[in-house]
Coordinates of C-alpha atoms in Angstrom, one line a residue:
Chain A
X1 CA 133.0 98.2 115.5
X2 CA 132.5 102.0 115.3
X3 CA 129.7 102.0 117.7
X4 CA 131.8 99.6 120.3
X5 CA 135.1 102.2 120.2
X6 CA 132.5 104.8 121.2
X7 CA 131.3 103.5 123.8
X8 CA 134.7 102.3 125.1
X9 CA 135.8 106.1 124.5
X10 CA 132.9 107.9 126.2
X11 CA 132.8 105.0 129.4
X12 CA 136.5 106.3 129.3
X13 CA 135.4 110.1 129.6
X14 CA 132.5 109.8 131.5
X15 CA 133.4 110.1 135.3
X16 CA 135.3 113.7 134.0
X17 CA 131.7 114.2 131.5
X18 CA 130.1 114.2 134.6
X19 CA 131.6 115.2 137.5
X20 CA 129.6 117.8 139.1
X21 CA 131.4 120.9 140.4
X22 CA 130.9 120.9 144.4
X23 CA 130.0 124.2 145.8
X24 CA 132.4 126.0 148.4
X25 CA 131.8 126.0 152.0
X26 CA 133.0 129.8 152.2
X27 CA 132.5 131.2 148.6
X28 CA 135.1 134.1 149.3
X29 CA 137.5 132.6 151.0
X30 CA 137.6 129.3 149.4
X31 CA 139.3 130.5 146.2
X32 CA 142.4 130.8 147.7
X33 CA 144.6 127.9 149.6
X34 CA 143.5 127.4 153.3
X35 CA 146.4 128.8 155.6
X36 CA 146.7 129.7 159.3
X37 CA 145.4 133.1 159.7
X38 CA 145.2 135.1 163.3
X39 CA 144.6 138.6 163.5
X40 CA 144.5 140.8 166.0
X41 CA 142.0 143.5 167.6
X42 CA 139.6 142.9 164.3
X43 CA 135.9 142.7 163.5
X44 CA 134.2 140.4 161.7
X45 CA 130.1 140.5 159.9
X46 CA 127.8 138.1 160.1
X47 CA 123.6 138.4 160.2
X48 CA 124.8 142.2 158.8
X49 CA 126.1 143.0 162.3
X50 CA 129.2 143.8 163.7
X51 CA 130.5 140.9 165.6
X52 CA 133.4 140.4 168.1
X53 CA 136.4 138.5 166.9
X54 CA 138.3 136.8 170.0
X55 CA 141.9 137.1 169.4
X56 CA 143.8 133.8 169.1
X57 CA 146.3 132.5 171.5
X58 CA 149.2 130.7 170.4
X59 CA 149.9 130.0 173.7
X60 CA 151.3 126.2 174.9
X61 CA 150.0 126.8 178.0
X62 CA 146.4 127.6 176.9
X63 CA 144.1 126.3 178.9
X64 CA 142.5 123.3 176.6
X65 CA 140.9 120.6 178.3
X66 CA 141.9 117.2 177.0
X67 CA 139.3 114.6 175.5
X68 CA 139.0 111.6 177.5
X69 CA 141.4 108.8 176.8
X70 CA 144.6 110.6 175.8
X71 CA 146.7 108.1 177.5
X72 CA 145.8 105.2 176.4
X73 CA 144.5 104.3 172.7
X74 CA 141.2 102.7 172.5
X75 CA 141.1 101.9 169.2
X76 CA 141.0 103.7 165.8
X77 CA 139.5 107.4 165.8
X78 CA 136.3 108.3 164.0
X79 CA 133.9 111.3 164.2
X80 CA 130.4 111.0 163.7
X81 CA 128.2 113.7 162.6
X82 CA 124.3 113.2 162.7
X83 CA 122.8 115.4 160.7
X84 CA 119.4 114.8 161.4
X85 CA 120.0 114.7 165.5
X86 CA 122.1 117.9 164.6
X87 CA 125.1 116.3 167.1
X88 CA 128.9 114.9 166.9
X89 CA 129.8 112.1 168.3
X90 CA 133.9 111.3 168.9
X91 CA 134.9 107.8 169.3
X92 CA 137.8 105.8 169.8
X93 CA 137.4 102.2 168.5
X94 CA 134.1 101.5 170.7
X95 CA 134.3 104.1 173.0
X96 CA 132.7 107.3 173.2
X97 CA 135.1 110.0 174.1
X98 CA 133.2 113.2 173.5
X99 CA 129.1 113.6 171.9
X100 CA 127.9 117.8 171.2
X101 CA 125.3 119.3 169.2
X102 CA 126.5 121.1 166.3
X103 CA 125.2 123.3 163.6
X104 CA 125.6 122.3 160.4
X105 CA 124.5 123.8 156.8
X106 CA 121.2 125.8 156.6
X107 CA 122.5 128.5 153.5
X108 CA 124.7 125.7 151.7
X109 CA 124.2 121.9 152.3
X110 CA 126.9 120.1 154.4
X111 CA 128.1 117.3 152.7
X112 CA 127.4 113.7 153.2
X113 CA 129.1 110.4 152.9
X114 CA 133.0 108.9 154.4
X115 CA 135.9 111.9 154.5
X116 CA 139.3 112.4 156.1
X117 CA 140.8 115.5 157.6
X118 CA 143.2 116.6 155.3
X119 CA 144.6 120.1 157.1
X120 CA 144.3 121.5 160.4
X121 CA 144.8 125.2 161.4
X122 CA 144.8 126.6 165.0
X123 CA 142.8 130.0 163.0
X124 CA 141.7 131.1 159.5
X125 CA 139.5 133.5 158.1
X126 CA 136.0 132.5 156.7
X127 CA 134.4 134.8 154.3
X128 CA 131.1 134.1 152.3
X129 CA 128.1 135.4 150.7
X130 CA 126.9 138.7 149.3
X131 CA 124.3 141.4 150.3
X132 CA 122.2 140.7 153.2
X133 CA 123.8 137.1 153.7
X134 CA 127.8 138.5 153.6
X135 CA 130.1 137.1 156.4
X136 CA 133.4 138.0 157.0
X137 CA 135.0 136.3 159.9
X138 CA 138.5 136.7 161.5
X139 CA 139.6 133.9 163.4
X140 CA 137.9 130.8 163.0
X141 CA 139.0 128.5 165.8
X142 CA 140.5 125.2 165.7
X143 CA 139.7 124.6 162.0
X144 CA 139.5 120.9 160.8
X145 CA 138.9 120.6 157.1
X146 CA 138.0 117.3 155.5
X147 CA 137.6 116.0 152.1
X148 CA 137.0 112.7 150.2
X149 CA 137.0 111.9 146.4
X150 CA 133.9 113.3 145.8
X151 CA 134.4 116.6 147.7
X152 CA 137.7 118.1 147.7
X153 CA 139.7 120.2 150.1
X154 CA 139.6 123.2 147.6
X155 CA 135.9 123.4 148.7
X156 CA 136.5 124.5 152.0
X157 CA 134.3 122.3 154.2
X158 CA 135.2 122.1 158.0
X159 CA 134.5 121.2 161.8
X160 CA 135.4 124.7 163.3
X161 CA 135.3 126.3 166.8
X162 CA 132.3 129.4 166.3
X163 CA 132.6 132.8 168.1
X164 CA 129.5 134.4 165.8
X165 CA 126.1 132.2 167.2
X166 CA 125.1 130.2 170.0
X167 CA 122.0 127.7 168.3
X168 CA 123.6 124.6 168.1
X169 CA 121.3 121.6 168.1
X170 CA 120.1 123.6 164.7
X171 CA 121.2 123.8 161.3
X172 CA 122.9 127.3 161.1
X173 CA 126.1 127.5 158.9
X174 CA 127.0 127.4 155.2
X175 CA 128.2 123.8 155.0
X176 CA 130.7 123.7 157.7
X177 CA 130.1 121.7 160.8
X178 CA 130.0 124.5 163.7
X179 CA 130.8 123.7 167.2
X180 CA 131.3 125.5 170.1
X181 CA 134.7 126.5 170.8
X182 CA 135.3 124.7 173.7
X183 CA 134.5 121.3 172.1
X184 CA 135.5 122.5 169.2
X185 CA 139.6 122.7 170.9
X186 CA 138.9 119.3 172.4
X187 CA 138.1 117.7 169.1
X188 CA 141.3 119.4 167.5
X189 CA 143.9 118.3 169.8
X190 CA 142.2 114.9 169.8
X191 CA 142.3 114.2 166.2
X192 CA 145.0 113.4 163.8
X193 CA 146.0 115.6 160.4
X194 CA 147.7 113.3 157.6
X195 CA 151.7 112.2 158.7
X196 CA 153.4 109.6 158.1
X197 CA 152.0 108.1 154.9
X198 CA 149.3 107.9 157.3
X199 CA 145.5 109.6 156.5
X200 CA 143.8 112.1 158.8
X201 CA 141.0 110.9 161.3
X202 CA 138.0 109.7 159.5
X203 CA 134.4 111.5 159.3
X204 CA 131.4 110.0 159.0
X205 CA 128.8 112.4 158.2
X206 CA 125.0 111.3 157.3
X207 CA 121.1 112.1 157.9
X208 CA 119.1 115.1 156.9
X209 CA 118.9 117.4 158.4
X210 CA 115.4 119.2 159.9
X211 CA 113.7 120.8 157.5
Chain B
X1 CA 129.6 106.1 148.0
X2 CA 129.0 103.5 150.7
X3 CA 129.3 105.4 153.9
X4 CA 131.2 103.7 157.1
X5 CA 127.9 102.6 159.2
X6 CA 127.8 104.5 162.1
X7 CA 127.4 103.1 165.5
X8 CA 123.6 102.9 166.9
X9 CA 123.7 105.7 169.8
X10 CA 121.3 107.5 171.3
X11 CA 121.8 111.2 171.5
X12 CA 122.0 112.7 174.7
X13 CA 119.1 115.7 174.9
X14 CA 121.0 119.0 174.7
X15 CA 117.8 120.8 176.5
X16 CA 118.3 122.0 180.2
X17 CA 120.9 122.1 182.9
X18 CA 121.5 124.1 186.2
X19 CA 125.1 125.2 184.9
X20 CA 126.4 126.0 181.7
X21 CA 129.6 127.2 180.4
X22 CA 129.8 129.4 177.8
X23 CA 130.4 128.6 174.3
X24 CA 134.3 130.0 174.8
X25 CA 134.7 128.2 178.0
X26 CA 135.6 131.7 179.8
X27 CA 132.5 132.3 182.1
X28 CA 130.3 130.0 183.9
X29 CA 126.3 130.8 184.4
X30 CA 124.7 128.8 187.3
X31 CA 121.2 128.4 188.6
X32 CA 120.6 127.2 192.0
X33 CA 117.4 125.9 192.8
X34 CA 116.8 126.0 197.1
X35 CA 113.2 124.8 197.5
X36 CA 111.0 127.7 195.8
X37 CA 113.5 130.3 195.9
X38 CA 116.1 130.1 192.4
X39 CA 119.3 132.2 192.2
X40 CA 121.1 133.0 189.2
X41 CA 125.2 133.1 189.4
X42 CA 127.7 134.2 186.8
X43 CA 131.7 133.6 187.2
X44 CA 134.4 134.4 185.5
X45 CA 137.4 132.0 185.1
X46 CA 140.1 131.5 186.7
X47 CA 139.0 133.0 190.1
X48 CA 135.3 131.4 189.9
X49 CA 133.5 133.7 192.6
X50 CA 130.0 133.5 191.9
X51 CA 128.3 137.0 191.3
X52 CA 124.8 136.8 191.8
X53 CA 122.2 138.3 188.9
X54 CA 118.8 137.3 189.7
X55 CA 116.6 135.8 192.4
X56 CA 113.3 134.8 192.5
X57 CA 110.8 132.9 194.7
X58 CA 108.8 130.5 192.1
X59 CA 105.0 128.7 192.7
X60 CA 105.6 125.1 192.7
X61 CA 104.0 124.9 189.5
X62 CA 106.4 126.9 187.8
X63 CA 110.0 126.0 187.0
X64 CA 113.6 128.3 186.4
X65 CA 115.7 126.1 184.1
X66 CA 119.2 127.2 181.6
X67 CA 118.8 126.3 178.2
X68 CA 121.6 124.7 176.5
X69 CA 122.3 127.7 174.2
X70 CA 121.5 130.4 177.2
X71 CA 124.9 132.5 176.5
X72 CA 125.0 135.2 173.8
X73 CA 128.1 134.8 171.6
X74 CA 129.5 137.5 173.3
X75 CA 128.8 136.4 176.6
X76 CA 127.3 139.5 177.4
X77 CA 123.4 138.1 177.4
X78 CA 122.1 134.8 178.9
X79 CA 118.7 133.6 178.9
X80 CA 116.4 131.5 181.0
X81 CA 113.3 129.3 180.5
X82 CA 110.3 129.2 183.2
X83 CA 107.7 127.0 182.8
X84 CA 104.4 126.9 183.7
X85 CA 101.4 125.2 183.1
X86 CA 99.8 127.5 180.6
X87 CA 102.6 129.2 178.9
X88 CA 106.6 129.2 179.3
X89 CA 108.3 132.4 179.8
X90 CA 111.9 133.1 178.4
X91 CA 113.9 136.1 180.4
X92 CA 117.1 137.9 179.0
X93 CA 119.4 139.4 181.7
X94 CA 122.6 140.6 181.4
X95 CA 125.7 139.2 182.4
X96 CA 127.1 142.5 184.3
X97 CA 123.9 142.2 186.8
X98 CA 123.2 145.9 185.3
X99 CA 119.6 146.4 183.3
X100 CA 119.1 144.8 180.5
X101 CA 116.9 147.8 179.1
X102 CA 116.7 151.5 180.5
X103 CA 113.7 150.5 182.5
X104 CA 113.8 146.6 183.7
X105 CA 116.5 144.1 185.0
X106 CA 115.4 141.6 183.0
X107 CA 113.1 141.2 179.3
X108 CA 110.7 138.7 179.4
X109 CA 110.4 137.6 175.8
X110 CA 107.2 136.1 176.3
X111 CA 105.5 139.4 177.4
X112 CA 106.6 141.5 174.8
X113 CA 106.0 139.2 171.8
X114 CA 102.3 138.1 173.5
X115 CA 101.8 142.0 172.8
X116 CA 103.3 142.9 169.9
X117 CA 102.3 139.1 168.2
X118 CA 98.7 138.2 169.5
X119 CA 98.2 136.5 166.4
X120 CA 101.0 133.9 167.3
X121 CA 102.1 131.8 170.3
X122 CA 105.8 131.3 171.1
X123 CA 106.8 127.4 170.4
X124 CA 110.5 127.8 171.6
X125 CA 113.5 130.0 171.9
X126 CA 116.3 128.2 170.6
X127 CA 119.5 130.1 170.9
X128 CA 121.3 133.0 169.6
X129 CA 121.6 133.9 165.9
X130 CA 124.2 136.6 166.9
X131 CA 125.1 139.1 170.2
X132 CA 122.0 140.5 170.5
X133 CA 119.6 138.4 167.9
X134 CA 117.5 135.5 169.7
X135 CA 115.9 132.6 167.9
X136 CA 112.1 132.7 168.7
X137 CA 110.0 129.9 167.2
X138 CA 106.6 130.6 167.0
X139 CA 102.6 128.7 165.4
X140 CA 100.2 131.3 163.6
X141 CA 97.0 130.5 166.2
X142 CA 95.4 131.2 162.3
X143 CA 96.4 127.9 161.0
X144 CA 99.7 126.8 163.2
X145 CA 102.1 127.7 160.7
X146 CA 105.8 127.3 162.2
X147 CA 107.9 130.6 161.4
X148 CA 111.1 132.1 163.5
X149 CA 111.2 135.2 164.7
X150 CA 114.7 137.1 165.8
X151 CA 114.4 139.0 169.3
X152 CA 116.3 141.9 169.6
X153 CA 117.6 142.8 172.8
X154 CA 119.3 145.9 171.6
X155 CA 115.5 147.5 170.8
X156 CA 113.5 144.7 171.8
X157 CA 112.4 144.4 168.3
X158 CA 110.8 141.1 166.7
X159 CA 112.2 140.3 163.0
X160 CA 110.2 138.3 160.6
X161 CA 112.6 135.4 159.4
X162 CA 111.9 133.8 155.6
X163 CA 113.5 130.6 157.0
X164 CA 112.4 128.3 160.5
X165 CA 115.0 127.1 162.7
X166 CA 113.5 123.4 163.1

């Protein structure tokens, strides 16, 4: 009896036991809530070098060109990210709207499995690292941050617009999917945050990526 | 977790293009090919008037092409791949049509490493690891070990990387 009320108590315990602590995306930044964030006329770091922070435009009238399909609804929205292929493919129900190759985690692993965007900001600021592999960027654009069960928001991981590098097609990034900007506004003003009792588009991400 | 199968589609290659937008969408790099004699053409939205860069009059062996990831972050560097049958060349310009060094239009990457590397042959340049940082890929002719190098365009420098961008 004493032995069976054991292991009914540590079956009980055991998904809190052993829950593993996921590591955050951006290890600076990530300790505080994720909030829109746009400054102005700034500088950011990254690879130790100064780098050149676009300002962000709030502006209705900025020039984003639409994703195919905005009319009409094909079909349920769903975002695939091949990992090994290092590319993102957009669908609506059958229908490919929009594929790009992305960069996703070479310094911290991006995550893999089923997710849901959870938050989207227009900008935020992205900060990581110490000595030689510190990054501080202003800006982020067109920030899309997803979680599951396993992986919560609180860790920080993201697709994102990326002012800082041009190697997509190659892992590059601390766990965040990196697109370029231009697909990277496409994809936001495409995809659906939670409303509505409703969940955020769904994220499929899986592969390995090159080693 | 069971993960949502995905559907079975076969990736478009991201390799080589005769136009290419850059990563913000702000400036347009072109390449126009009129039998052996290749132009190079940056605009500038909204007006679009091409400025041209570069010209040059290729062999018909040889071949001027943009790599996907040609534009600097910045948008103040592009480069361009030319093949030929013994080696590929990769040239920076930049985008203002001035020199890209005190001394030369253009840097052929290629050159420079072949003299300061012998030991290793370029594999690929893949893209841009920051404004003026170039991914170059690279065998040991020793054994064919893969390393990455970064290209400097600022001082033309080659940097040792402890990681290879596959």
């Amino acid at each position: 009896m004493g032995i069976l009320i054991v292991i009914i108590f540590g079956s009980f315990l055991y998904p809190f036991i052993t829950t593993k602590k996921v590591p955050c995306a951006n290890t600076i930044s990530c300790q505080n809530a994720p909030k829109f964030e746009a400054e102005t006329n700034v500088t950011g770091i990254y690879n130790n070098q100064p780098v050149f922070v676009p300002n962000i435009s709030l502006s209705k009238n900025e020039n984003v060109n639409p994703v195919l399909g905005i009319q009409t609804s094909r079909g349920e929205k769903h975002i695939y990210v091949n990992l090994a292929t290092q590319t993102l493919s957009a669908y609506e129900g059958d229908s490919l709207i929009l594929q790009t190759p992305i960069s996703s985690g070479r310094w911290g692993k991006t995550p893999k499995g089923d997710f849901t965007i959870w938050a989207k900001f227009r900008a935020t600021r992205m900060a990581g690292g110490s000595g030689a592999d510190y990054y501080d960027l202003p800006n982020v654009p067109y920030v899309m941050f997803f979680s599951n069960d396993e992986v919560p928001g609180s860790a920080g991981f993201s697709l994102h617009g990326t002012y800082w590098h041009n190697n997509f097609g190659h892992t590059m990034s601390h766990g965040c999917v990196n697109m370029k900007t231009t697909d990277a506004a496409k994809i936001f003003e495409w995809t659906d945050a939670p409303a509505n009792g409703n969940q955020g588009t769904k994220i499929t991400i899986y592969g390995d990526p090159p080693v | 977790m069971t993960s949502a199968a995905p559907p079975v589609v076969t990736p478009v290659q991201f390799q080589t293009s005769n136009t290419m937008d850059s990563p913000d969408g702000n400036m347009t790099l072109t390449l126009v090919a009129s039998g052996a004699s290749y132009s190079l053409f940056i605009s500038s939205k909204p007006d679009e008037q091409k400025v041209k860069i570069y010209e040059k009059e290729e062999l018909s062996s040889h071949k001027l092409e943009i790599p996907y990831n040609t534009w600097s972050p910045d948008n103040k560097y592009v480069f361009l791949k030319e093949s030929t049958p013994t080696l590929n060349n990769y040239y920076v310009f930049s985008t203002t049509g001035n020199p890209v060094s005190d001394n030369a239009q253009q840097v052929n990457i290629q050159e420079l490493f072949s003299q300061k590397l012998p030991d290793y042959k370029i594999t690929d340049v893949t893209g841009w690891a920051g404004p003026t940082l170039i991914i170059v890929n690279v065998s040991a002719n020793k054994d064919g070990q893969n390393i990455s190098f970064w290209f400097d365009v600022s001082n033309q420098s080659f940097t040792q990387l402890g990681t290879y961008f596959n």
